[in-house]
Amino acid sequence: MKSSHIKGFRVLKNWASPSFATNKEDVYNLYVLAEYMGGGKTAKLYKKLVEEKKKALDVAVKYNPIARSYGVFAISVVPADDVRPEEILQELEKSWM
């Protein structure tokens, strides 16, 4: 889809994850992981994808364990100009390790 109003896109990856209702023991670990990987400009994915590789303009990792069922663990990336979504997904796989 092309539109003159849309200037860019965002790559999202979401996973169902433990919540307070399903597994309280994992909640703290996932909070720490989300902050380490994408909790700001000092986070691992931001440094790797934005500063080092110049593939993205912004990266965020969020974890929401407040749900009646499962929570959500999500990665959001705003690619740099001329970077395809497939490239971002490949870089996420490499950088996550």
Coordinates of N, CA and C in Angstrom, one line a residue:
M1 N 0.8 -1.2 0.0 CA 0.0 0.0 0.0 C 0.9 1.2 0.0
K2 N 0.6 2.2 -0.9 CA 1.3 3.4 -0.9 C 0.4 4.6 -0.6
S3 N 0.9 5.5 0.1 CA 0.1 6.7 0.4 C 1.1 7.9 0.7
S4 N 0.8 9.0 0.2 CA 1.6 10.2 0.4 C 1.6 10.6 1.9
H5 N 0.7 10.1 2.7 CA 0.6 10.5 4.1 C 1.5 9.6 5.0
I6 N 1.8 8.5 4.5 CA 2.6 7.5 5.3 C 4.1 7.7 4.9
K7 N 4.9 8.1 5.9 CA 6.3 8.4 5.6 C 7.2 7.2 5.9
G8 N 6.7 6.3 6.7 CA 7.6 5.2 7.1 C 6.8 4.1 7.7
F9 N 7.4 3.1 8.3 CA 6.7 2.0 8.9 C 7.5 1.5 10.1
R10 N 6.9 0.6 10.8 CA 7.5 0.1 12.1 C 7.4 -1.4 12.0
V11 N 8.4 -2.1 12.4 CA 8.5 -3.5 12.5 C 8.2 -3.9 13.9
L12 N 7.2 -4.8 14.1 CA 6.8 -5.3 15.4 C 6.9 -6.8 15.5
K13 N 7.4 -7.2 16.6 CA 7.4 -8.7 16.9 C 6.7 -8.8 18.3
N14 N 5.7 -9.6 18.4 CA 5.0 -9.8 19.7 C 4.9 -11.3 20.1
W15 N 5.1 -11.5 21.3 CA 5.0 -12.9 21.8 C 4.0 -12.9 23.0
A16 N 3.2 -13.9 23.1 CA 2.4 -14.2 24.3 C 3.4 -14.6 25.4
S17 N 3.3 -14.0 26.5 CA 4.3 -14.3 27.6 C 3.6 -14.5 28.9
P18 N 4.3 -15.0 29.9 CA 3.7 -15.2 31.2 C 3.3 -13.9 31.8
S19 N 2.2 -13.9 32.6 CA 1.7 -12.8 33.3 C 1.6 -13.1 34.8
F20 N 1.2 -12.1 35.6 CA 1.0 -12.3 37.0 C 0.0 -13.5 37.2
A21 N -1.0 -13.6 36.3 CA -2.0 -14.6 36.4 C -1.6 -16.0 36.0
T22 N -0.6 -16.1 35.1 CA -0.2 -17.4 34.6 C 1.1 -17.9 35.3
N23 N 2.1 -17.0 35.5 CA 3.4 -17.5 36.1 C 4.1 -16.3 36.7
K24 N 3.9 -16.0 37.9 CA 4.5 -14.9 38.6 C 6.0 -15.0 38.7
E25 N 6.5 -16.2 38.7 CA 8.0 -16.3 38.8 C 8.8 -15.8 37.7
D26 N 8.2 -15.8 36.5 CA 8.9 -15.3 35.3 C 8.7 -13.8 35.0
V27 N 7.8 -13.2 35.7 CA 7.5 -11.7 35.4 C 8.8 -10.9 35.6
Y28 N 9.4 -11.0 36.8 CA 10.6 -10.2 37.1 C 11.7 -10.4 36.0
N29 N 12.0 -11.6 35.6 CA 13.0 -11.9 34.6 C 12.7 -11.2 33.3
L30 N 11.4 -11.3 32.9 CA 11.0 -10.7 31.6 C 11.1 -9.1 31.7
Y31 N 10.8 -8.6 32.8 CA 11.0 -7.1 33.0 C 12.4 -6.7 32.8
V32 N 13.3 -7.4 33.4 CA 14.7 -7.1 33.3 C 15.2 -7.3 31.9
L33 N 14.8 -8.4 31.2 CA 15.2 -8.6 29.9 C 14.7 -7.5 28.9
A34 N 13.5 -7.1 29.1 CA 12.9 -6.0 28.3 C 13.8 -4.7 28.5
E35 N 14.1 -4.4 29.7 CA 14.9 -3.2 29.9 C 16.3 -3.3 29.4
Y36 N 16.9 -4.4 29.6 CA 18.3 -4.7 29.1 C 18.3 -4.6 27.5
M37 N 17.4 -5.2 26.9 CA 17.4 -5.3 25.4 C 16.9 -4.0 24.7
G38 N 15.9 -3.3 25.3 CA 15.3 -2.2 24.6 C 14.8 -1.1 25.5
G39 N 15.3 -0.9 26.7 CA 14.8 0.1 27.6 C 15.3 1.5 27.5
G40 N 15.7 1.9 26.3 CA 16.2 3.3 26.1 C 17.5 3.3 25.2
K41 N 18.1 4.4 25.2 CA 19.3 4.6 24.3 C 20.6 3.9 24.8
T42 N 20.6 3.4 26.0 CA 21.7 2.6 26.4 C 21.5 1.1 26.3
A43 N 20.3 0.7 25.8 CA 19.9 -0.7 25.7 C 20.7 -1.4 24.6
K44 N 20.8 -2.7 24.7 CA 21.6 -3.5 23.7 C 21.1 -3.3 22.3
L45 N 19.8 -3.5 22.1 CA 19.3 -3.4 20.7 C 19.4 -2.0 20.1
Y46 N 19.2 -1.0 20.9 CA 19.3 0.4 20.5 C 20.8 0.6 20.0
K47 N 21.7 0.3 20.9 CA 23.1 0.5 20.6 C 23.5 -0.2 19.3
K48 N 23.0 -1.5 19.1 CA 23.4 -2.3 18.0 C 22.8 -1.8 16.7
L49 N 21.4 -1.6 16.7 CA 20.7 -1.3 15.5 C 20.7 0.1 15.1
V50 N 20.7 1.0 16.1 CA 20.7 2.5 15.8 C 22.1 3.1 15.7
E51 N 22.9 2.9 16.7 CA 24.2 3.5 16.8 C 25.2 2.8 15.9
E52 N 25.3 1.5 16.1 CA 26.4 0.7 15.5 C 26.1 0.5 14.0
K53 N 25.0 -0.2 13.7 CA 24.7 -0.6 12.3 C 23.9 0.4 11.5
K54 N 23.4 1.4 12.1 CA 22.6 2.5 11.5 C 21.5 1.9 10.6
K55 N 20.8 0.8 11.1 CA 19.7 0.2 10.4 C 18.4 0.7 10.9
A56 N 18.4 1.3 12.0 CA 17.1 1.8 12.6 C 17.2 3.2 13.2
L57 N 16.0 3.8 13.3 CA 15.9 5.1 13.9 C 15.6 5.1 15.4
D58 N 14.8 4.0 15.7 CA 14.4 3.8 17.1 C 14.1 2.3 17.4
V59 N 14.4 1.9 18.6 CA 14.1 0.5 19.0 C 13.5 0.6 20.4
A60 N 12.5 -0.3 20.6 CA 11.9 -0.4 22.0 C 11.5 -1.8 22.2
V61 N 11.7 -2.2 23.5 CA 11.2 -3.5 23.9 C 10.3 -3.3 25.1
K62 N 9.1 -3.8 25.1 CA 8.2 -3.6 26.1 C 7.6 -5.0 26.6
Y63 N 7.3 -5.0 27.9 CA 6.7 -6.2 28.5 C 5.6 -5.8 29.3
N64 N 4.4 -6.4 29.1 CA 3.2 -6.1 29.9 C 2.7 -7.4 30.5
P65 N 2.9 -7.6 31.8 CA 2.4 -8.8 32.4 C 1.0 -8.7 33.1
I66 N 0.4 -7.6 32.9 CA -0.9 -7.3 33.6 C -2.0 -7.7 32.6
A67 N -2.5 -8.9 32.8 CA -3.6 -9.5 32.0 C -4.2 -10.6 32.8
R68 N -5.4 -10.9 32.4 CA -6.1 -12.0 33.0 C -5.6 -13.4 32.5
S69 N -5.0 -13.3 31.3 CA -4.5 -14.5 30.7 C -3.0 -14.3 30.6
Y70 N -2.5 -14.4 29.3 CA -1.1 -14.2 29.1 C -0.8 -12.7 28.9
G71 N 0.5 -12.3 29.1 CA 1.0 -11.0 28.9 C 1.5 -10.9 27.5
V72 N 2.2 -9.7 27.2 CA 2.8 -9.5 25.9 C 4.2 -9.0 26.0
F73 N 5.1 -9.6 25.3 CA 6.5 -9.2 25.2 C 6.6 -8.7 23.8
A74 N 7.0 -7.5 23.5 CA 7.0 -6.9 22.2 C 8.3 -6.1 21.9
I75 N 8.8 -6.3 20.6 CA 9.9 -5.5 20.1 C 9.3 -4.6 19.0
S76 N 9.7 -3.3 19.0 CA 9.3 -2.4 18.0 C 10.5 -1.7 17.4
V77 N 10.6 -1.7 16.1 CA 11.7 -1.0 15.5 C 11.3 -0.1 14.3
V78 N 11.8 1.1 14.3 CA 11.5 2.0 13.2 C 12.8 2.0 12.4
P79 N 12.7 1.4 11.2 CA 13.8 1.3 10.3 C 14.3 2.6 9.8
A80 N 15.6 2.7 9.5 CA 16.2 3.8 8.8 C 15.7 3.8 7.4
D81 N 15.9 5.0 6.7 CA 15.5 5.1 5.3 C 16.1 4.0 4.5
D82 N 15.4 3.4 3.6 CA 15.8 2.4 2.6 C 16.2 1.1 3.3
V83 N 15.8 0.8 4.5 CA 16.0 -0.5 5.1 C 14.7 -1.2 5.1
R84 N 14.7 -2.4 4.5 CA 13.5 -3.2 4.4 C 13.2 -4.0 5.7
P85 N 11.9 -4.3 5.9 CA 11.5 -5.0 7.1 C 12.3 -6.3 7.3
E86 N 12.5 -7.0 6.2 CA 13.3 -8.3 6.2 C 14.7 -8.1 6.8
E87 N 15.3 -7.0 6.5 CA 16.6 -6.7 7.0 C 16.5 -6.5 8.5
I88 N 15.5 -5.8 9.0 CA 15.3 -5.6 10.4 C 15.1 -6.9 11.1
L89 N 14.3 -7.7 10.6 CA 14.1 -9.0 11.2 C 15.3 -9.9 11.3
Q90 N 16.2 -9.8 10.2 CA 17.4 -10.5 10.3 C 18.4 -9.9 11.3
E91 N 18.4 -8.6 11.4 CA 19.3 -8.0 12.4 C 18.8 -8.2 13.8
L92 N 17.5 -8.3 14.0 CA 17.0 -8.7 15.3 C 17.5 -10.0 15.7
E93 N 17.4 -11.0 14.8 CA 17.8 -12.4 15.1 C 19.3 -12.4 15.5
K94 N 20.1 -11.7 14.8 CA 21.6 -11.6 15.0 C 21.9 -10.9 16.4
S95 N 21.2 -9.8 16.6 CA 21.5 -8.9 17.7 C 20.9 -9.5 19.0
W96 N 19.9 -10.3 18.9 CA 19.3 -10.9 20.2 C 20.3 -11.8 20.9
M97 N 21.2 -12.4 20.2 CA 22.1 -13.4 20.8 C 23.2 -12.7 21.6

